[in-house]
Tab-separated table of C-alpha atoms in Angstrom:
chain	number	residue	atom	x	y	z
A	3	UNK	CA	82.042	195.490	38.195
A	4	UNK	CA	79.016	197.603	37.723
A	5	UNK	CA	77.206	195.838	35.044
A	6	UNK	CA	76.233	199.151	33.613
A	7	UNK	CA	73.060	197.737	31.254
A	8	UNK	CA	71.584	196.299	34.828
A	9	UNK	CA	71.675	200.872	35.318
A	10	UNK	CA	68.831	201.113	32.841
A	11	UNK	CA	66.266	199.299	35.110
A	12	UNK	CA	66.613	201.826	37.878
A	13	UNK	CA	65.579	205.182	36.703
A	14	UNK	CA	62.216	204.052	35.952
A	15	UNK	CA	61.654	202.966	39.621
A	16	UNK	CA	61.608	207.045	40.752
A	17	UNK	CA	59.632	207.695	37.806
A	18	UNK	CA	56.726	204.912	38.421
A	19	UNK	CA	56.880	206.250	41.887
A	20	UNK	CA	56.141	209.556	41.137
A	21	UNK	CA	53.710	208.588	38.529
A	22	UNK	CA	51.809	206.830	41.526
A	23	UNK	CA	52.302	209.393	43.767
A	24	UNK	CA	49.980	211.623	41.310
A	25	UNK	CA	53.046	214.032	40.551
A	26	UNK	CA	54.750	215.182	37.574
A	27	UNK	CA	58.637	214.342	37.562
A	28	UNK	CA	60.663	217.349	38.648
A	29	UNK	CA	63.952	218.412	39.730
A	30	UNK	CA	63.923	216.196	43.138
A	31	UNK	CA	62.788	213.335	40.748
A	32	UNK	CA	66.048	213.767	39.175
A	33	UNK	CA	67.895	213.935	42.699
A	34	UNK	CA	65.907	210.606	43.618
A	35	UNK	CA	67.101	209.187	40.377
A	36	UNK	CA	70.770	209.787	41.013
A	37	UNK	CA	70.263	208.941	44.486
A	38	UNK	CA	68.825	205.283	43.672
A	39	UNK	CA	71.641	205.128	40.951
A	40	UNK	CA	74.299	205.542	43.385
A	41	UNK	CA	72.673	202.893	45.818
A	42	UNK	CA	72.203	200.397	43.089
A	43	UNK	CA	75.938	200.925	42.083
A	44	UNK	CA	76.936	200.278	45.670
A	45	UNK	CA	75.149	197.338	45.947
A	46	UNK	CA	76.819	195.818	42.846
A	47	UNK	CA	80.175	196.719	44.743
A	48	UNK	CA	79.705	195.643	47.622
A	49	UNK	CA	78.275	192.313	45.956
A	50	UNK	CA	81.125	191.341	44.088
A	51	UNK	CA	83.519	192.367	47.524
A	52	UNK	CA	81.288	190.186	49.723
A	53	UNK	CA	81.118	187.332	46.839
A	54	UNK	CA	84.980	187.836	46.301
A	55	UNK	CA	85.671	183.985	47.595
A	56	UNK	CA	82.376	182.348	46.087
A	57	UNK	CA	83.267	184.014	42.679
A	58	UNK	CA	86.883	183.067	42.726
A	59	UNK	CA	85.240	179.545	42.439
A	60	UNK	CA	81.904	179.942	40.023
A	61	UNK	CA	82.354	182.832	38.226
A	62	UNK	CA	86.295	183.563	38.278
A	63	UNK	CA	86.095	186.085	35.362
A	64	UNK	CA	84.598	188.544	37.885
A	65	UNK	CA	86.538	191.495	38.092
A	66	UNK	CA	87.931	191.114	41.605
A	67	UNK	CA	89.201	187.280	41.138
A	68	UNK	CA	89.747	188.246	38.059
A	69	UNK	CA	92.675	190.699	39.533
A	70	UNK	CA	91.264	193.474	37.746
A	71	UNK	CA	89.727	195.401	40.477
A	72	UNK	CA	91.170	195.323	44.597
A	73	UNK	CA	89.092	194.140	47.430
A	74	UNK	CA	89.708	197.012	49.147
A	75	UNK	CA	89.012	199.142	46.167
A	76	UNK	CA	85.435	197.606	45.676
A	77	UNK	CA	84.542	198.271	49.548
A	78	UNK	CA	85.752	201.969	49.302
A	79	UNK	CA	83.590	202.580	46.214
A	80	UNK	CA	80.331	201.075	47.749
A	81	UNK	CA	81.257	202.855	50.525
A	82	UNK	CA	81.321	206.291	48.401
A	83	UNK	CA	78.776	205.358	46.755
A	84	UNK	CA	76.590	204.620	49.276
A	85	UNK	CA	77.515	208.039	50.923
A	86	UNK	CA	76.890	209.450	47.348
A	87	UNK	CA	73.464	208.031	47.166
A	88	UNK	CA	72.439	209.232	50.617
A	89	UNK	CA	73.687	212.968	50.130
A	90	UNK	CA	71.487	213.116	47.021
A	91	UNK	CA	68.409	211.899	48.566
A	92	UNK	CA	68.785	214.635	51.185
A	93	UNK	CA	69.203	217.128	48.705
A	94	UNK	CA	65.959	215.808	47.727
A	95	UNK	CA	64.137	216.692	51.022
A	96	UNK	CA	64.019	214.923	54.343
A	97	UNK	CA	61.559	212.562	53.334
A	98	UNK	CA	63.529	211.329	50.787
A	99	UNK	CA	65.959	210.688	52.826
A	100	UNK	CA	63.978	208.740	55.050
A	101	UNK	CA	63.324	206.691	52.758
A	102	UNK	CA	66.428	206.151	51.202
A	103	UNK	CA	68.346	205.604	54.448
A	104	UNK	CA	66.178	202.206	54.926
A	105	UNK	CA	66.824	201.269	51.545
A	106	UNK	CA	70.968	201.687	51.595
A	107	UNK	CA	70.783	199.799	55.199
A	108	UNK	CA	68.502	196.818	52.798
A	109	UNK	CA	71.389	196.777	50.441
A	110	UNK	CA	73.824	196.576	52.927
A	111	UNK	CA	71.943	193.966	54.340
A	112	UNK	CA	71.262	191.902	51.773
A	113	UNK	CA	75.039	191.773	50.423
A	114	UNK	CA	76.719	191.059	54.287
A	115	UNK	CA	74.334	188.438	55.397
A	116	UNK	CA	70.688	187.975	54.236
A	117	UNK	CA	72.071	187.346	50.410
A	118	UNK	CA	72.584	183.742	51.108
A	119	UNK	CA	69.455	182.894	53.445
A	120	UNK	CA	65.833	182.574	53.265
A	121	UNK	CA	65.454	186.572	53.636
A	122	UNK	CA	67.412	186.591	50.694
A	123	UNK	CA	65.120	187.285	47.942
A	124	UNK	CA	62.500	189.019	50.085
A	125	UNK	CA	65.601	191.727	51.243
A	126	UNK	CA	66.383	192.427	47.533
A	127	UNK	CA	62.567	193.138	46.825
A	128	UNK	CA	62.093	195.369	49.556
A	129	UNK	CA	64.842	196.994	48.254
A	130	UNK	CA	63.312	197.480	44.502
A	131	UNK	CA	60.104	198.729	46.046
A	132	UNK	CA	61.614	201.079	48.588
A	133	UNK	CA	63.642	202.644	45.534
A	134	UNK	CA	60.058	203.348	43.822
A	135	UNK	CA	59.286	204.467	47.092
A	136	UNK	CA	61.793	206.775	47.291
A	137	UNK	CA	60.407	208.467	43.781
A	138	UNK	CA	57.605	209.583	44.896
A	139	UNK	CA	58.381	210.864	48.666
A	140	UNK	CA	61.400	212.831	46.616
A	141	UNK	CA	58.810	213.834	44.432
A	142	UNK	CA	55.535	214.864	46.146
A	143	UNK	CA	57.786	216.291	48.816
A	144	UNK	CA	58.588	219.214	46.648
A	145	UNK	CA	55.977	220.597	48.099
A	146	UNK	CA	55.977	223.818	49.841
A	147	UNK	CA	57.916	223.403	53.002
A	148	UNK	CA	58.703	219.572	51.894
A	149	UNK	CA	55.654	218.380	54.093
A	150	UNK	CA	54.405	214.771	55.197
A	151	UNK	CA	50.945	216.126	54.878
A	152	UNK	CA	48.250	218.123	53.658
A	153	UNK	CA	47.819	219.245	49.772
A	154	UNK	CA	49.412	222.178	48.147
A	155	UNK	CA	48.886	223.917	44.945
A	156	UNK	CA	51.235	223.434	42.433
A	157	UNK	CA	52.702	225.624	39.723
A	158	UNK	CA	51.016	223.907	36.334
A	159	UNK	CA	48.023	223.923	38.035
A	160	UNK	CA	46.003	221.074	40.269
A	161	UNK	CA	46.822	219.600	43.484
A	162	UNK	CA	49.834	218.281	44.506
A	163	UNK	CA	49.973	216.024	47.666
A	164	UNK	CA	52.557	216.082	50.302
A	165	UNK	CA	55.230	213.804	50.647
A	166	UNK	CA	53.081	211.163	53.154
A	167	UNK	CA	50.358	211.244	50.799
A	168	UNK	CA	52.277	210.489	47.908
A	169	UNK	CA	54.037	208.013	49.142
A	170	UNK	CA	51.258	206.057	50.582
A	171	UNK	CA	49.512	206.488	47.319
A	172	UNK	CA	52.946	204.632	45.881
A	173	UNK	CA	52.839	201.762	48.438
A	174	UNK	CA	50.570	199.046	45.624
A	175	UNK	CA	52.960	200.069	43.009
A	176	UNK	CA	56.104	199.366	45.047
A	177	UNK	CA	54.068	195.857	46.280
A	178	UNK	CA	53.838	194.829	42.397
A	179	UNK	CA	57.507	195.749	41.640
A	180	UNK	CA	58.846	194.071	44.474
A	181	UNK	CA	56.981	191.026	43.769
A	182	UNK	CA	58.738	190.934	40.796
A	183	UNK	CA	61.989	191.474	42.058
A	184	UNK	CA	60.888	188.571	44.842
A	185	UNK	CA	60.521	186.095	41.977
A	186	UNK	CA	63.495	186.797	39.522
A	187	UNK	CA	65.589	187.107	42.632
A	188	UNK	CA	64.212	183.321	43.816
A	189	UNK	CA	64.999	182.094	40.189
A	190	UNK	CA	68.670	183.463	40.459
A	191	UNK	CA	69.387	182.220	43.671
A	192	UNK	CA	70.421	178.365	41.027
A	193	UNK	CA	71.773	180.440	38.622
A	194	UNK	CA	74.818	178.829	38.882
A	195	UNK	CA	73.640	175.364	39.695
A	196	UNK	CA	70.797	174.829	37.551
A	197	UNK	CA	68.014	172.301	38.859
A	198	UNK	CA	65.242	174.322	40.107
A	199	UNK	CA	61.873	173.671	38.336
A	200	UNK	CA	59.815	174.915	41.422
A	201	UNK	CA	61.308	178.995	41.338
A	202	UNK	CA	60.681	179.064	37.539
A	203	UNK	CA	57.139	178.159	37.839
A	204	UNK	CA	56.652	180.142	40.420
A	205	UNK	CA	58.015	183.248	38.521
A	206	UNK	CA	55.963	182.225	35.804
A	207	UNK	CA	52.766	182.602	37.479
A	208	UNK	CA	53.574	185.768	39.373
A	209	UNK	CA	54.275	187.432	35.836
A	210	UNK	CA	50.990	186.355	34.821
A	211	UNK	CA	49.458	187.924	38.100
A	212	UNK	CA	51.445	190.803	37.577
A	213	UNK	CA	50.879	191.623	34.175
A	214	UNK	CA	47.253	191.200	34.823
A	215	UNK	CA	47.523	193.619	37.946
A	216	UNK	CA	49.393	196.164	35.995
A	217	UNK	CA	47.314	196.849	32.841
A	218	UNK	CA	44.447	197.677	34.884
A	219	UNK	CA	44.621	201.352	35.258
A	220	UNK	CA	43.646	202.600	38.827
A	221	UNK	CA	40.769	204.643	39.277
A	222	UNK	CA	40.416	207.368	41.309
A	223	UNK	CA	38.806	207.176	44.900
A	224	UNK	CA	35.678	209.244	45.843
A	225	UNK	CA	36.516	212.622	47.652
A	226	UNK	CA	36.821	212.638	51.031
A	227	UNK	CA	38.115	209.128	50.661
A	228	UNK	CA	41.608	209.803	49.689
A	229	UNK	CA	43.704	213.723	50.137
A	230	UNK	CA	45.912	212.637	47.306
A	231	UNK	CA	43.590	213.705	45.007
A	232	UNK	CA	46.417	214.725	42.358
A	233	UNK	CA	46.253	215.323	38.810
A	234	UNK	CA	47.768	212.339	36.667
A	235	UNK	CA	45.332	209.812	38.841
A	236	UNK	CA	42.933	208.629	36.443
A	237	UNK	CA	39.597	209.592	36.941
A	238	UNK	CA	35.761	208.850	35.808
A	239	UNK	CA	35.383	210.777	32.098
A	240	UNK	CA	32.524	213.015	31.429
A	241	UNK	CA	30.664	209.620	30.953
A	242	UNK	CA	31.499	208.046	33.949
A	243	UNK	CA	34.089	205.660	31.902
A	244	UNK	CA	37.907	205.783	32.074
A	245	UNK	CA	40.061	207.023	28.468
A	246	UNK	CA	40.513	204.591	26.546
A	247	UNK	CA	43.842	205.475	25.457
A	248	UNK	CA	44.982	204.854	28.942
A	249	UNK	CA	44.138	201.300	29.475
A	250	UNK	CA	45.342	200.576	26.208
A	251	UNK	CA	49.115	201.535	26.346
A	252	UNK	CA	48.968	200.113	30.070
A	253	UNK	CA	47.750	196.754	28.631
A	254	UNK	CA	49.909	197.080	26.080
A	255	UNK	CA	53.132	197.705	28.285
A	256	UNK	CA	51.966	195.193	31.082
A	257	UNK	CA	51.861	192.394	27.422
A	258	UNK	CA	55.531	193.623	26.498
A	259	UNK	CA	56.514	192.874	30.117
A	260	UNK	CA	54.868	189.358	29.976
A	261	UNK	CA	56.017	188.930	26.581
A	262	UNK	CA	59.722	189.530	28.175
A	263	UNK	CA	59.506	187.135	31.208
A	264	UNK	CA	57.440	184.439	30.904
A	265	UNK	CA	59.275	182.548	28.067
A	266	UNK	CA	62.311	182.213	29.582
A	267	UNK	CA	60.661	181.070	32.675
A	268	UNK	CA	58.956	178.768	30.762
A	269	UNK	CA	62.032	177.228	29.475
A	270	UNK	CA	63.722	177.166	32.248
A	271	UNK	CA	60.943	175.731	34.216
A	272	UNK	CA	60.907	172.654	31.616
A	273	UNK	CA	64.775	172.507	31.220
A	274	UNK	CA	66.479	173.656	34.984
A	275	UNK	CA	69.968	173.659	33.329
A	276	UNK	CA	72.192	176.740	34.673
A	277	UNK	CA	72.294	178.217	31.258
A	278	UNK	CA	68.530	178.407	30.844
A	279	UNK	CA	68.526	179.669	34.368
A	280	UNK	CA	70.720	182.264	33.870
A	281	UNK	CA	68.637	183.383	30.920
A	282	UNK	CA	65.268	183.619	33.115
A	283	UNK	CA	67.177	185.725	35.431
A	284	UNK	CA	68.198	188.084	33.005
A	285	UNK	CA	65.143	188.426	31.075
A	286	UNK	CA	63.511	189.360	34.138
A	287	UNK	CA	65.684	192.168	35.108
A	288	UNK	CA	64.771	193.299	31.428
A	289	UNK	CA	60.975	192.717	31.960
A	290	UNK	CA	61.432	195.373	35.537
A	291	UNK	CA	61.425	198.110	32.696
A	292	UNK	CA	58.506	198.073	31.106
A	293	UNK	CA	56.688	196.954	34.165
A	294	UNK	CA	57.746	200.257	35.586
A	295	UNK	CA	56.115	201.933	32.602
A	296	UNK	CA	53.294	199.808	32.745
A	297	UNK	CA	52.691	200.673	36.512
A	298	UNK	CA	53.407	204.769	35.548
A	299	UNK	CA	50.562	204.151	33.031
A	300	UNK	CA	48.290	202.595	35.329
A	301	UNK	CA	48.608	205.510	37.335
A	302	UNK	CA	47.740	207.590	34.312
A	303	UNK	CA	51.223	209.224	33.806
A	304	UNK	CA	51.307	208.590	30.072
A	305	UNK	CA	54.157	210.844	29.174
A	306	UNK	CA	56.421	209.371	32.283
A	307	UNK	CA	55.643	205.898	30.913
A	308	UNK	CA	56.674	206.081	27.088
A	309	UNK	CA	60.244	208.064	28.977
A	310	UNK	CA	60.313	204.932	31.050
A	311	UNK	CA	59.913	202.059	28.290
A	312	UNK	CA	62.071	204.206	26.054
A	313	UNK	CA	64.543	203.155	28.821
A	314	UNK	CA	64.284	199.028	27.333
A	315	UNK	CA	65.516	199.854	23.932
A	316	UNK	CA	68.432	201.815	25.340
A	317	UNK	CA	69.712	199.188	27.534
A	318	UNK	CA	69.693	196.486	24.966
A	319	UNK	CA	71.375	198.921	22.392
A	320	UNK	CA	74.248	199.915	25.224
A	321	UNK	CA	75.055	196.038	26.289
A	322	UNK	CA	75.269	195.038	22.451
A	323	UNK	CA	77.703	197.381	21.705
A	324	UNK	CA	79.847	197.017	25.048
A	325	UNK	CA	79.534	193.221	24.636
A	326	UNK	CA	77.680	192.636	27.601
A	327	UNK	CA	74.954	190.632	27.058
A	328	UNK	CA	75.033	188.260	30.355
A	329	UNK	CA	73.015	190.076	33.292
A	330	UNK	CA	72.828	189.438	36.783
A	331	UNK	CA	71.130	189.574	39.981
A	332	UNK	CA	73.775	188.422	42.208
């Protein structure tokens, strides 16, 4: 019920939001991972108990018409889950939880009653970029006193920002992620019916937006200009020029995430059938993962971003050997 390999696309959304938040991954990172794990599960729950009718119909192998799993079983885990997810982010600090409270209301949301309207796809992306959002306030809110403001010193040396800072700093990364999640999330809503040549396109030319967007690291603003000021921003080298090495691994990750999208897209785009649908979809929940590493190393987190596209690899590996190659949105 919780189509584990979808699992491996959600870690990297805390980690790309701390990376843009110009902080390195600590122990609340962790909390906000398990946090957005949690939610994520719940969703996928609470999905399949909402969907219980529709799936008894389309997709009857599901594990609740299937008879495998209860109704009421799959609405007390999302429930738990939920809870679960919430408790962690407070662990996290109070402006983690802020931000994940929003996000479990989204999910709720989206699987009750905007899943099968116009808000649809727009609910679920707000959801993907609040979970990056929820990275970096878990993150940058480590600081002293768990602040909203204001700069602090940290341990290994630098700046670290507070918890506002950071997460305002996060707010274009969680724009290009939930784009993404916008688009797949349009080309999933015919997964089952096939016969959509419009959504395709359209997801075809945001990757190419994206991709561009991504593997352009971000430079660093003037002082004064910006009090996130935090080490792992690039900046201007002793030349005035950016490294190098930077802009090449995030042009090279924002290339693997084209490289993993826009194909399928393509053929779905000339051939709307459900199976070539269904393929787009999944091969752009795959692409989310090394677009999260891409935007970590376009924040200049280079470290945070090879953990994060190690995460790809993984995935595939785990749903080859369970036998679960089919992923979904919905």
């Amino acid at each position: 019920m919780l189509r584990l390999p979808a699992l491996f696309t959600v870690p990297g959304d805390a980690l790309a939001g701390a990376a843009a938040a110009g902080v390195r991954p600590g122990p609340r990172t962790l909390l906000a991972i398990g946090s957005s794990l949690s939610l994520y599960a719940a969703g996928m729950a609470l999905n399949d108990w909402a969907d219980r009718a529709e799936d008894a119909v389309e997709r009857p192998h599901r594990p609740i018409p299937s008879g495998r799993v209860r109704p009421a079983a799959a609405l007390t885990a999302a429930g738990a889950l939920t809870g679960t997810g919430l408790a962690l982010a407070a662990a996290a600090g109070r402006p983690a939880l802020a931000v994940a409270t929003p996000l479990a209301a989204t999910v709720w949301a989206y699987d009750l009653g905007l899943k099968h309207t116009p808000a649809g796809p727009a609910a679920m992306a707000a959801a993907r970029g609040l979970d990056l959002l929820l990275g970096a306030a878990a993150t940058a809110g480590g600081t002293r006193g768990g602040t909203w403001s204001g700069t602090r010193t940290g341990a290994w040396g630098g700046t670290r920002t507070g918890a506002w800072d950071g997460t305002r700093a996060a707010l274009p990364s969680a724009a290009l992620l939930g784009s993404h999640t916008l688009a797949v999330t349009t080309v999933s809503r015919r997964e089952t019916t096939g016969g959509s040549v419009a959504a395709p396109l359209a997801a075809l030319a945001a990757t190419g937006v994206l991709a561009r967007l991504a593997g352009h690291r971000r430079t660093r603003l003037p002082a004064g200009r910006r009090a996130a000021a935090a080490p792992g921003l690039p900046g201007p080298g002793p030349a005035g020029n950016p490294p190098r090495a930077g802009d090449l691994l995030a042009g090279a990750l924002a290339a693997a995430y084209a490289a993993t999208a826009a194909r399928p897209c393509f053929h779905a785009a000339l051939n709307p059938s459900p199976q070539l649908t269904q393929r787009a979809v999944g091969a752009g929940i795959r692409a989310t993962v090394p677009l999260q590493a891409a935007l970590a190393a376009r924040s200049g987190a280079t470290t945070t971003s090879l953990l994060v596209a190690a995460l790809a690899p993984a995935g595939r590996m785990f749903a080859r050997r369970a036998g679960m190659r089919k992923v979904s949105i919905t």
